[in-house]
mmCIF file of C-alpha atoms in Angstrom:
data_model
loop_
_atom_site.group_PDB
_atom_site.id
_atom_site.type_symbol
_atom_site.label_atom_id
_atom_site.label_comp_id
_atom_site.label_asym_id
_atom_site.label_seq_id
_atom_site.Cartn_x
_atom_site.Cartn_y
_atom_site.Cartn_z
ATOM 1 C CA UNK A 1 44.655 -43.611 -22.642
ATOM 2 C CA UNK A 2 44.012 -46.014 -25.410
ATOM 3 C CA UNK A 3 41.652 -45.609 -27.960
ATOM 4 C CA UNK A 4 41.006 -47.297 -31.890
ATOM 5 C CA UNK A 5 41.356 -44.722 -34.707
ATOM 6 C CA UNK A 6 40.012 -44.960 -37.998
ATOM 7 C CA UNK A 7 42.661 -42.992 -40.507
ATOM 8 C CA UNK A 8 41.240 -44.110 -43.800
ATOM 9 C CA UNK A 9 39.334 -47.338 -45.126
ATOM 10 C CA UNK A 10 41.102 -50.482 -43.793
ATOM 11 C CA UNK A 11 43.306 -48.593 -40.972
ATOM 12 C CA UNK A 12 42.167 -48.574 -37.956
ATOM 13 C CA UNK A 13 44.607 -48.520 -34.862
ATOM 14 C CA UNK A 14 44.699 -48.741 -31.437
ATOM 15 C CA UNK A 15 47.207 -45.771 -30.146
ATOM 16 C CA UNK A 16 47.754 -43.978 -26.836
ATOM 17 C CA UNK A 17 45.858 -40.494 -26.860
ATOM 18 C CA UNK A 18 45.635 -37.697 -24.545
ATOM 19 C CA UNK A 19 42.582 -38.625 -21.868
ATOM 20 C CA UNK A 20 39.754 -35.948 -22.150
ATOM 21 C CA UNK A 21 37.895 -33.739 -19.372
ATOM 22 C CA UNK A 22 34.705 -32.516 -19.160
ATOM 23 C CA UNK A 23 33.801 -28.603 -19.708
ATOM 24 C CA UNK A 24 30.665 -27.016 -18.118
ATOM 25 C CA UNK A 25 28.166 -28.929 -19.427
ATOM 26 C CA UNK A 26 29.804 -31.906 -20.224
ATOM 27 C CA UNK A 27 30.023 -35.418 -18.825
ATOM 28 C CA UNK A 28 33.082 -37.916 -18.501
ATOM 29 C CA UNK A 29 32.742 -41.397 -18.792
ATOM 30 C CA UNK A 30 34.688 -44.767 -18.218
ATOM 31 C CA UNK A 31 33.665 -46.553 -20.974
ATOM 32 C CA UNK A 32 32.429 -50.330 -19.961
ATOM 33 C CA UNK A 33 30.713 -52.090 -23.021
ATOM 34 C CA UNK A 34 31.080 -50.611 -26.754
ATOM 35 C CA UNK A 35 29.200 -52.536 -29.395
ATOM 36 C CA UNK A 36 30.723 -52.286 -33.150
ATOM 37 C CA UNK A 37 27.510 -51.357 -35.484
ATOM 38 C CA UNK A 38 27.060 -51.875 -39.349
ATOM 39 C CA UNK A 39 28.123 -48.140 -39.444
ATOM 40 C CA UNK A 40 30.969 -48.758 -38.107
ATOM 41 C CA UNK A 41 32.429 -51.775 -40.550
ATOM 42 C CA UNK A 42 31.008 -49.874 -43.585
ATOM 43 C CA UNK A 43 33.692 -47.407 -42.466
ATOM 44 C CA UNK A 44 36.165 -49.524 -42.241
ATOM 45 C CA UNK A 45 35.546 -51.804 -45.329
ATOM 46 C CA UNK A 46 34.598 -48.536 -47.697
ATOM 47 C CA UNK A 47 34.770 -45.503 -45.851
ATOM 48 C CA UNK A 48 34.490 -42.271 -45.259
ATOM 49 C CA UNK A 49 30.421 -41.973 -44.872
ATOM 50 C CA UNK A 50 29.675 -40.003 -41.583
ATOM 51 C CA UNK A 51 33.651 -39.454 -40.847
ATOM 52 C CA UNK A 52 34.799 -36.355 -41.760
ATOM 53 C CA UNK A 53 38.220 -36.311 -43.858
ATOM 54 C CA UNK A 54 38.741 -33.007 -45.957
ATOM 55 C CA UNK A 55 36.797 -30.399 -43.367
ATOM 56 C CA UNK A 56 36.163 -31.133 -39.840
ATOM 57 C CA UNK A 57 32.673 -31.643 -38.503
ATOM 58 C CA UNK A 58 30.639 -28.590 -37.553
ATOM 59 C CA UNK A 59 29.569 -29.316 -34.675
ATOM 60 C CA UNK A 60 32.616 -31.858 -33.128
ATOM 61 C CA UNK A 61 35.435 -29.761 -34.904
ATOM 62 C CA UNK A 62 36.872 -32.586 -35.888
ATOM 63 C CA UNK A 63 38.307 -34.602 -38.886
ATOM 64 C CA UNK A 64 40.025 -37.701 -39.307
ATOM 65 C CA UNK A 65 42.005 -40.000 -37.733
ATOM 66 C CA UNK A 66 38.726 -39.970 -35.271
ATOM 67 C CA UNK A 67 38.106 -41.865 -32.491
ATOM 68 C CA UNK A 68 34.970 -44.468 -33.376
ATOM 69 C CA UNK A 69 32.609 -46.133 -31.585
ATOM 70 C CA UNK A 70 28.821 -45.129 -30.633
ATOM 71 C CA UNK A 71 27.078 -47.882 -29.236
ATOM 72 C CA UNK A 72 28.360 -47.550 -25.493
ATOM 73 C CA UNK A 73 27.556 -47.318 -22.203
ATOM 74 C CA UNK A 74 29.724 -47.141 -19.102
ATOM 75 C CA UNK A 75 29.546 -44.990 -15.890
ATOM 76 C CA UNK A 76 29.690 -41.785 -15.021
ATOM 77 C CA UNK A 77 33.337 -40.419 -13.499
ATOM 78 C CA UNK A 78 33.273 -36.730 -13.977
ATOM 79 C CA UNK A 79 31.139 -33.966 -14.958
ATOM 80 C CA UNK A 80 31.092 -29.797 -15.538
ATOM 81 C CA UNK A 81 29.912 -27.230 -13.126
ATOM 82 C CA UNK A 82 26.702 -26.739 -14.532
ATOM 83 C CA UNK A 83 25.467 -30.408 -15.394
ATOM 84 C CA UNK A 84 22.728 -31.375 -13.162
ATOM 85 C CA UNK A 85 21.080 -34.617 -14.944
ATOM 86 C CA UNK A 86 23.721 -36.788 -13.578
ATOM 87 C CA UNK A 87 26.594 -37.615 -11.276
ATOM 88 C CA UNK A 88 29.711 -39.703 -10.634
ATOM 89 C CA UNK A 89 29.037 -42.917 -10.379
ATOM 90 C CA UNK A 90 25.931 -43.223 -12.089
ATOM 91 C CA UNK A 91 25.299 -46.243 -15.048
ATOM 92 C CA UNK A 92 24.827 -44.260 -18.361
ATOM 93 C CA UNK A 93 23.903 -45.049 -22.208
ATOM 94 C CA UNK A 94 24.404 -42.574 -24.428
ATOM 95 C CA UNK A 95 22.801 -40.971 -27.264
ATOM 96 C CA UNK A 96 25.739 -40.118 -29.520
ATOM 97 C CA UNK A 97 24.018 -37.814 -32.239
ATOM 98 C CA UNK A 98 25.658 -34.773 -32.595
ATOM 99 C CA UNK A 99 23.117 -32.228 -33.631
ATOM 100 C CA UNK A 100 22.876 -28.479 -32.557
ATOM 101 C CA UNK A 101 22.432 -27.939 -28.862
ATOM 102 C CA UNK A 102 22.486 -24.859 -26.159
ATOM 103 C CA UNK A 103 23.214 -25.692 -22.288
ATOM 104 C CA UNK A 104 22.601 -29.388 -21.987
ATOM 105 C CA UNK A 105 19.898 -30.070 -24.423
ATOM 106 C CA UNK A 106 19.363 -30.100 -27.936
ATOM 107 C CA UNK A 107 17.865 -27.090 -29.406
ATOM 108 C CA UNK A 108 15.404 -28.740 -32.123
ATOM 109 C CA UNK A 109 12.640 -30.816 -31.588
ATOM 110 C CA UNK A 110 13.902 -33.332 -34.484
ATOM 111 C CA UNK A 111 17.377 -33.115 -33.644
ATOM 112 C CA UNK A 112 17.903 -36.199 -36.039
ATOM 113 C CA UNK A 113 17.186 -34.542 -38.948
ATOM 114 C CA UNK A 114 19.734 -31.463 -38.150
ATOM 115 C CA UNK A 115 21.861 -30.700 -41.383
ATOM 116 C CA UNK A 116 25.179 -30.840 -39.601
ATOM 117 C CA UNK A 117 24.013 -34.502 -38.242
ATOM 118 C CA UNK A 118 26.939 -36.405 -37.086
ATOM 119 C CA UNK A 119 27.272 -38.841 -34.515
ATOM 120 C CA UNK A 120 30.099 -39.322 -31.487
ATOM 121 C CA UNK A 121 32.506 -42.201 -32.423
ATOM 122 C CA UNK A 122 32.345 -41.467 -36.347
ATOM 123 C CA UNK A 123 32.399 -37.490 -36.992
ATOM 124 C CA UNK A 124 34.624 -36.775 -34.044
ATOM 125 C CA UNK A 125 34.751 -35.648 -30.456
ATOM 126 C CA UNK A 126 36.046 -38.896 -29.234
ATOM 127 C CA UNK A 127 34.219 -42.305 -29.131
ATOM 128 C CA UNK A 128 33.668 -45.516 -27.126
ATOM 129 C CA UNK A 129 36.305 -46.972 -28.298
ATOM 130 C CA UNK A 130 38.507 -45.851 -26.004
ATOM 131 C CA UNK A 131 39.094 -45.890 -21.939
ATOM 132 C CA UNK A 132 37.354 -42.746 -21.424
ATOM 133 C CA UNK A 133 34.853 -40.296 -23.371
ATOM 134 C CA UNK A 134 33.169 -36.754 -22.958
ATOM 135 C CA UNK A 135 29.785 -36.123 -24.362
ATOM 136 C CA UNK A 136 27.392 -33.409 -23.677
ATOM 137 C CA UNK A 137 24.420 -33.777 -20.627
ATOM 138 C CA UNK A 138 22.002 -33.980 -23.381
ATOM 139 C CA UNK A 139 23.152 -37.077 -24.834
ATOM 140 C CA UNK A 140 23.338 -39.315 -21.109
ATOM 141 C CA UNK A 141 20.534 -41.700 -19.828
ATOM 142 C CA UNK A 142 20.466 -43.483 -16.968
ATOM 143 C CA UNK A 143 20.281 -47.138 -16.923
ATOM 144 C CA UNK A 144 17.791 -48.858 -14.660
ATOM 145 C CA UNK A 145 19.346 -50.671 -12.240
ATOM 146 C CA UNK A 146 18.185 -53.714 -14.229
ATOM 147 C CA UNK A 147 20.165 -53.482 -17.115
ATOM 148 C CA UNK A 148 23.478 -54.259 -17.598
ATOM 149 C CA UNK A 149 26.636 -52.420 -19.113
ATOM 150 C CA UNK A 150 26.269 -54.984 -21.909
ATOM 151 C CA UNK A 151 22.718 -54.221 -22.321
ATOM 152 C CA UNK A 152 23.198 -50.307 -22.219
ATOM 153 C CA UNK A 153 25.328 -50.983 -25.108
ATOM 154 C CA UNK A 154 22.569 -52.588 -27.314
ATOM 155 C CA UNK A 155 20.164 -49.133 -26.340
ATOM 156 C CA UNK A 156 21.776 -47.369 -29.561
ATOM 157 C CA UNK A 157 20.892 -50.269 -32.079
ATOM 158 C CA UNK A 158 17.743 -50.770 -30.687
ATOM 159 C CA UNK A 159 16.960 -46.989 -30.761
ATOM 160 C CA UNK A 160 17.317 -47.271 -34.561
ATOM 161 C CA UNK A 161 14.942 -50.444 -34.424
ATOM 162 C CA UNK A 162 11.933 -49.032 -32.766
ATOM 163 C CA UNK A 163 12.131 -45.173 -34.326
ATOM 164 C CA UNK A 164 12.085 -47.016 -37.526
ATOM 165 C CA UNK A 165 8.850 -49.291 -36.198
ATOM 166 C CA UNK A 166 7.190 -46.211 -34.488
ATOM 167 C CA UNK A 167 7.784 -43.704 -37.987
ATOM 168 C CA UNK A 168 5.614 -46.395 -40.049
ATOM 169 C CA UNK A 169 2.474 -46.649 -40.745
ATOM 170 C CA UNK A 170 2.278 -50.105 -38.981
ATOM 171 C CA UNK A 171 -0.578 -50.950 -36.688
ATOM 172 C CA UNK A 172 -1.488 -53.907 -33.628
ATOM 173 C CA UNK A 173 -2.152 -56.581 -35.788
ATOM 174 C CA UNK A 174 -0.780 -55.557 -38.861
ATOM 175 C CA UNK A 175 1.775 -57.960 -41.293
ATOM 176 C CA UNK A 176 5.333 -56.858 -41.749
ATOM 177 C CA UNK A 177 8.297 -58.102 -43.798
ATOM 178 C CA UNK A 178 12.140 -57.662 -42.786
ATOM 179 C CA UNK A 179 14.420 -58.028 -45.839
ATOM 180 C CA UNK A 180 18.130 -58.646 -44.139
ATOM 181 C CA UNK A 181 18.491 -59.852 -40.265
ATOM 182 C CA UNK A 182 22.096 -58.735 -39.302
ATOM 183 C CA UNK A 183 21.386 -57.142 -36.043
ATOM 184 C CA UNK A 184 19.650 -53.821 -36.932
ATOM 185 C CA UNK A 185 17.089 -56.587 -38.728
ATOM 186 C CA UNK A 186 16.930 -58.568 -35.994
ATOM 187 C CA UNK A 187 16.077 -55.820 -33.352
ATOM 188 C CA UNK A 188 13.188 -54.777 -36.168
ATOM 189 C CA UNK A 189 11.906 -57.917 -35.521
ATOM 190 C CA UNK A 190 11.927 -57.175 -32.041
ATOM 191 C CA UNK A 191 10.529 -53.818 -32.421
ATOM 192 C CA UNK A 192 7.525 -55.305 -34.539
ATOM 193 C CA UNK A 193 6.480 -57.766 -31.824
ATOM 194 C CA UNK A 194 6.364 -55.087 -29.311
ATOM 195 C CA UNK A 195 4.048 -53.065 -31.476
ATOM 196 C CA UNK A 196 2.148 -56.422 -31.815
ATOM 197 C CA UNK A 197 2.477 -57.249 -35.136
ATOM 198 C CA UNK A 198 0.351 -60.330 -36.158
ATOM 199 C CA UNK A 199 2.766 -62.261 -38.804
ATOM 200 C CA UNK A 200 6.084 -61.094 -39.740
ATOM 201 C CA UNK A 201 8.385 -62.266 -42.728
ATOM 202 C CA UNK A 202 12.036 -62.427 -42.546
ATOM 203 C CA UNK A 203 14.242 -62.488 -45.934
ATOM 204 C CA UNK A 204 17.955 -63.640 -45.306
ATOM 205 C CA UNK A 205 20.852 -65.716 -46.736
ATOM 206 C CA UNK A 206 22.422 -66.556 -43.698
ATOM 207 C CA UNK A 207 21.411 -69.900 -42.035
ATOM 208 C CA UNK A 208 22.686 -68.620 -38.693
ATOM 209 C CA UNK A 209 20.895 -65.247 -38.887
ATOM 210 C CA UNK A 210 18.014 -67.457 -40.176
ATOM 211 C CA UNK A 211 17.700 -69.224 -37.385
ATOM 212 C CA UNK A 212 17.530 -66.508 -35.497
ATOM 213 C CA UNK A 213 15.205 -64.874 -37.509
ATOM 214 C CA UNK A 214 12.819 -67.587 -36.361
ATOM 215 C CA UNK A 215 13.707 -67.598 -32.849
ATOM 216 C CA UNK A 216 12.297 -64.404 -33.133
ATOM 217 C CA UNK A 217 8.918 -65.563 -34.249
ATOM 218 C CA UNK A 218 9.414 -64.347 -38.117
ATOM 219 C CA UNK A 219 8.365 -66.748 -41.137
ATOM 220 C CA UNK A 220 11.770 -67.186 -42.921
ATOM 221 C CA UNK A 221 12.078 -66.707 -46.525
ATOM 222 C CA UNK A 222 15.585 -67.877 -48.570
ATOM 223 C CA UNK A 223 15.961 -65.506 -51.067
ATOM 224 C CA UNK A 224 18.300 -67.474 -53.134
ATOM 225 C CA UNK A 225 15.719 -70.642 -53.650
ATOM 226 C CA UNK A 226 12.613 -68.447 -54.129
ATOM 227 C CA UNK A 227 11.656 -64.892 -55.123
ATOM 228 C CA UNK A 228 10.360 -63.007 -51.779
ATOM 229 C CA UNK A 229 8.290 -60.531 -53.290
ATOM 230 C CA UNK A 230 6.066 -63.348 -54.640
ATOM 231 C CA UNK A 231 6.616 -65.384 -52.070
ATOM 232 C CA UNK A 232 5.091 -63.123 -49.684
ATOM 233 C CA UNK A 233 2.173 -61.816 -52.173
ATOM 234 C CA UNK A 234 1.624 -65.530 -51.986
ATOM 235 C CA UNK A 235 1.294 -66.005 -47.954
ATOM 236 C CA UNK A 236 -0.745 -62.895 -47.318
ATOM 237 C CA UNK A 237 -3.092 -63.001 -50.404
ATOM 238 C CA UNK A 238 -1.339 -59.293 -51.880
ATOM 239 C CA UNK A 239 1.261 -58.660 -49.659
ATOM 240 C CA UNK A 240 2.230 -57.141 -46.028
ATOM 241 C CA UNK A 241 1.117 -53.931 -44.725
ATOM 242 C CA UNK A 242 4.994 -52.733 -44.363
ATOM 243 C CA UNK A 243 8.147 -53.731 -45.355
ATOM 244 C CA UNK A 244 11.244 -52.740 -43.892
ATOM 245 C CA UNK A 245 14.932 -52.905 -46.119
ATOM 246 C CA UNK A 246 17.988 -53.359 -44.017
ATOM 247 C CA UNK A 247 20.512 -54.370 -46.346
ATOM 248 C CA UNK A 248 21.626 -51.392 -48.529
ATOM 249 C CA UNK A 249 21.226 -53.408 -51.624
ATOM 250 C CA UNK A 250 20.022 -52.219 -54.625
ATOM 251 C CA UNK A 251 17.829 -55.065 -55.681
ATOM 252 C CA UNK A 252 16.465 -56.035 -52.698
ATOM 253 C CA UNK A 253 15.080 -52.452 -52.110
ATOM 254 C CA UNK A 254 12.987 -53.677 -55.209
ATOM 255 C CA UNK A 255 12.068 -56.734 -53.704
ATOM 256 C CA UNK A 256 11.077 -55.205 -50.337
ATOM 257 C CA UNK A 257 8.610 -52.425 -52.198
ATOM 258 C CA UNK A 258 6.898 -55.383 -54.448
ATOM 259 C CA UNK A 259 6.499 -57.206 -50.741
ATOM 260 C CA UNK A 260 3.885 -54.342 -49.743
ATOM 261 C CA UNK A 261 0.205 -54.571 -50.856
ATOM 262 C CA UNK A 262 -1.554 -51.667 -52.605
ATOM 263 C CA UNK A 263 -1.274 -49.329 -50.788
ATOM 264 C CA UNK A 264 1.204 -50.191 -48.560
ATOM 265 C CA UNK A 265 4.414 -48.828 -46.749
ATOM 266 C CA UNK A 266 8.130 -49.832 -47.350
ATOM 267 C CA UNK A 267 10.901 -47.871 -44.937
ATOM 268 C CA UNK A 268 14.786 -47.847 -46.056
ATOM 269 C CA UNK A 269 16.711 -48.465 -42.565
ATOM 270 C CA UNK A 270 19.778 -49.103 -43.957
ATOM 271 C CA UNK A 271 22.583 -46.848 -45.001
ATOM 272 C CA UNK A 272 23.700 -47.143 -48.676
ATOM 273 C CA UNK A 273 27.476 -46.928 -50.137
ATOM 274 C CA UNK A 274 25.544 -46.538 -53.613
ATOM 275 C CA UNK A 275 22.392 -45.762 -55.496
ATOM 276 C CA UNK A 276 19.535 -47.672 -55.974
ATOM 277 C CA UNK A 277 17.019 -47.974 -58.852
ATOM 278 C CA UNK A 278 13.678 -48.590 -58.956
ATOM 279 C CA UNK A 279 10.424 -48.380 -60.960
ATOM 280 C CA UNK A 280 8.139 -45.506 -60.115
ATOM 281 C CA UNK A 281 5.543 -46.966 -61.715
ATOM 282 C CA UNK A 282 5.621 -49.930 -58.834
ATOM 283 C CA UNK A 283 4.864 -46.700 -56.451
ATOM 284 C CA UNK A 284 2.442 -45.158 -58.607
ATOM 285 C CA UNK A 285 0.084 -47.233 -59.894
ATOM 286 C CA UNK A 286 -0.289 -49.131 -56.542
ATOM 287 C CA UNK A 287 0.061 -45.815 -54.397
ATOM 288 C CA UNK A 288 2.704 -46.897 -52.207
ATOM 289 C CA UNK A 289 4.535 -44.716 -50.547
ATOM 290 C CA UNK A 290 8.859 -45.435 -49.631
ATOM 291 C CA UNK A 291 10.324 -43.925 -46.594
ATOM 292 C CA UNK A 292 13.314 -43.032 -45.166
ATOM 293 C CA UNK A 293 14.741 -43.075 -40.816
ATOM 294 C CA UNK A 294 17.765 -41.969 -39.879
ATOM 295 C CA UNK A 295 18.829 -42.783 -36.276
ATOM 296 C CA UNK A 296 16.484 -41.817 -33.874
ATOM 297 C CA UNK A 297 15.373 -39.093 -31.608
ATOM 298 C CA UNK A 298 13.253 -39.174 -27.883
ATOM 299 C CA UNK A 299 13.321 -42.899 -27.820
ATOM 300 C CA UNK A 300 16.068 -44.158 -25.527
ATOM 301 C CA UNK A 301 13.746 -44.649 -22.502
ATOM 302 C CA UNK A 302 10.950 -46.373 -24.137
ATOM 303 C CA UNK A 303 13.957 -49.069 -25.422
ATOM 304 C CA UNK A 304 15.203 -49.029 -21.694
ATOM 305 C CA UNK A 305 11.650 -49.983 -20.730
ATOM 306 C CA UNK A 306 10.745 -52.434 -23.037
ATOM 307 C CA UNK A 307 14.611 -53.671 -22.003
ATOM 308 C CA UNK A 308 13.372 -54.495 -18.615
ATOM 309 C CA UNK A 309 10.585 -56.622 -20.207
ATOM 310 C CA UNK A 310 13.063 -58.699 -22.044
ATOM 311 C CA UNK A 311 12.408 -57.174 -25.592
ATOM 312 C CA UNK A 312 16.019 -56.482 -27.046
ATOM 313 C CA UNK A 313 17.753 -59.081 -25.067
ATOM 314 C CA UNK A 314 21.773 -59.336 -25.269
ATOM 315 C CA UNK A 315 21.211 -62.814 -24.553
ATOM 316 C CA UNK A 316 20.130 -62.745 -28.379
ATOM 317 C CA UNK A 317 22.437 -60.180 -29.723
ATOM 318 C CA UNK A 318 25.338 -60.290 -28.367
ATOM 319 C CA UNK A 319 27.378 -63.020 -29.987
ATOM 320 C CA UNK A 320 31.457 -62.352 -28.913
ATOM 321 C CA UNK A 321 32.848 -59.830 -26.605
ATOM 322 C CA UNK A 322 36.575 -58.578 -26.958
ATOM 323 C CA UNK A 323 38.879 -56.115 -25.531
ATOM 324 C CA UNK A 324 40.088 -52.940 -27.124
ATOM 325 C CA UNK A 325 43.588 -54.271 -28.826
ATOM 326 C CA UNK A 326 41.493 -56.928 -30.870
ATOM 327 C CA UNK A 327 39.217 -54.657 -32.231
ATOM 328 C CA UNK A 328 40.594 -54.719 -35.826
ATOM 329 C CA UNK A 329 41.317 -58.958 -35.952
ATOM 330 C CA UNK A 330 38.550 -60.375 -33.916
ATOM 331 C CA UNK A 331 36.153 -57.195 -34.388
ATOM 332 C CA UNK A 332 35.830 -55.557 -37.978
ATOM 333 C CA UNK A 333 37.562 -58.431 -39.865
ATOM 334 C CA UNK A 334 35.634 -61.185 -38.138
ATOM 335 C CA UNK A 335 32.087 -59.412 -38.711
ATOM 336 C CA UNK A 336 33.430 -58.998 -42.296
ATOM 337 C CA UNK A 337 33.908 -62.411 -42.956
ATOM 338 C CA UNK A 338 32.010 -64.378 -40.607
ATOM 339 C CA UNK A 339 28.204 -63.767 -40.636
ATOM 340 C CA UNK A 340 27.144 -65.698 -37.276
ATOM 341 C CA UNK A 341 28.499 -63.041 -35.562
ATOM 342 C CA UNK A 342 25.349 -60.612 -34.498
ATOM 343 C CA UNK A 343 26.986 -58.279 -32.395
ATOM 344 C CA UNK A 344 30.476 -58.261 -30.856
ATOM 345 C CA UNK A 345 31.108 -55.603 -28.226
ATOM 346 C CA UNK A 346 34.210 -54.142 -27.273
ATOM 347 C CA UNK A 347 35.629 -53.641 -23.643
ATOM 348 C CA UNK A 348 38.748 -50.779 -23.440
ATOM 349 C CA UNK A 349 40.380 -52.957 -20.541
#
């Protein structure tokens, strides 16, 4: 079958690989609709992060070249003797952490914060870029007859989205900020008006994410004609309840904890390629507090339901869809380089 493997930063290629099958408590699946995430063109651009290069994963056993891709969904062709959660021919979106797990189901309660965290499509075990994929029964969901492939795609983004909403302190009615709308930023948007936010900032450069940004309801903020921090001390009279940094850069982490109020909340989303600085006197003096998600963990059918009520829409998202051999060209290079692309997903035929 065919399938895009990353070897090393910049070198990714589509090759013919050896089609998988499903052990006991394992499912196959024909992969429909892959979406390429911000993990995924940090590893390309500047990996490895999550891919494993000198020792292979713990729990995958594997090591690069690896198979990426984790934001799929596609339908159910095959599965072991002793899985019993679903069948051929079911619609599936799957939740690709790889975390510690006994007989179809993960063995700890926060299986997201496991120390051999990995996730299927970047530490191994194949991915969804590709024709065809095994992953274990704990990691399937069934899509509601209402949602399509496309959509089952976006459940993985927006699972990050609304664990990162639910693990603040935010309230109904509450004031948020958003500093970066790429699409992780965007579907925090959408998180915050389903927990009924009453105002919500958005900070961004791009006029096309900007846009959409305000589509979305949010109060847009240039960062490059004013400073946002003040900015947003000024339109809320001290600041927002929480912030929420989804750019993995260093000063606007700064600029997203000065957005807060005393007292209030800022949570990193974002995966860094360096370190950050910042004042812990900013924290200290006005007791705020700086937290950190990673992933996400029992939310995929709350997403799925607030899917059917048009929250996370692909209508939104999804900006270009491609097939498998243009992954590299029209997939990581054009998300590189052009920024009113949201989310492009990927199709293996």
């Amino acid at each position: 079958m065919k399938a895009a493997l990353w070897h090393k930063a910049k070198n990714v290629t589509v090759e013919d690989v050896e089609e998988p099958a499903a052990g006991a408590y394992e499912v196959k699946i024909k992969v429909k609709w892959c979406g390429i995430c911000g993990s995924d063109l940090h590893e390309y651009l500047a990996g490895p992060i999550f891919i494993p290069v000198g020792e292979p994963h713990p729990i995958s056993g594997d090591k690069a070249p690896i198979i990426m891709g984790h934001e799929f969904a596609g339908e159910v062709v095959e599965v072991g003797e002793n899985v019993t959660k679903v069948v051929p021919g079911d619609r599936i979106a799957v939740e690709p952490i790889l975390a510690p797990h006994e007989k179809g189901a993960y063995t700890d309660e926060k299986y997201n914060l496991s120390p051999s965290l990995g996730f299927h499509g970047l530490s191994g075990g194949g991915g969804g870029f590709s024709e065809y994929t095994v992953v274990g029964e704990h990691m399937v969901h069934k899509l509601p007859e209402e949602l399509s492939y496309e959509q089952g795609a976006l459940v993985e983004p927006a699972a990050v989205a609304l664990h990162a909403v639910r693990q603040s302190s935010l309230k109904a009615g509450d004031t948020a900020a958003v500093f970066g709308t790429g699409p992780i930023g965007l579907l925090v948007l959408e998180a915050l008006r389903a927990a009924g936010v009453s105002k919500v900032f958005a900070v961004e450069v791009s006029d096309s994410r900007k846009n959409m940004a305000a589509d979305l309801g949010a109060y847009v903020i240039d960062p490059t004609r004013t400073d946002p921090a003040a900015e947003i001390q000024r339109l809320t009279d001290g600041g927002v309840d929480v912030s929420f940094e989804v750019t993995g850069i260093p000063k606007v982490l700064n600029q997203c904890i000065n957005s807060s109020h005393r007292g209030g909340e800022t949570v990193i989303v974002s995966i860094w390629e360096s370190e950050a600085a910042i004042s812990p006197n900013d924290l200290v003096i006005q007791e705020k507090t700086v937290k950190g998600i990673i992933a996400y963990r029992h939310v995929y059918p709350a997403v799925m339901e607030l899917m059917k009520q048009g929250y996370f829409s692909g209508e939104t998202m999804i900006t270009n869809k491609i097939t498998l051999s243009d992954v590299v060209k029209e997939g990581f290079e054009k998300l590189a380089h052009d920024k009113s692309q949201i989310k492009i997903l990927v199709s293996p035929e």
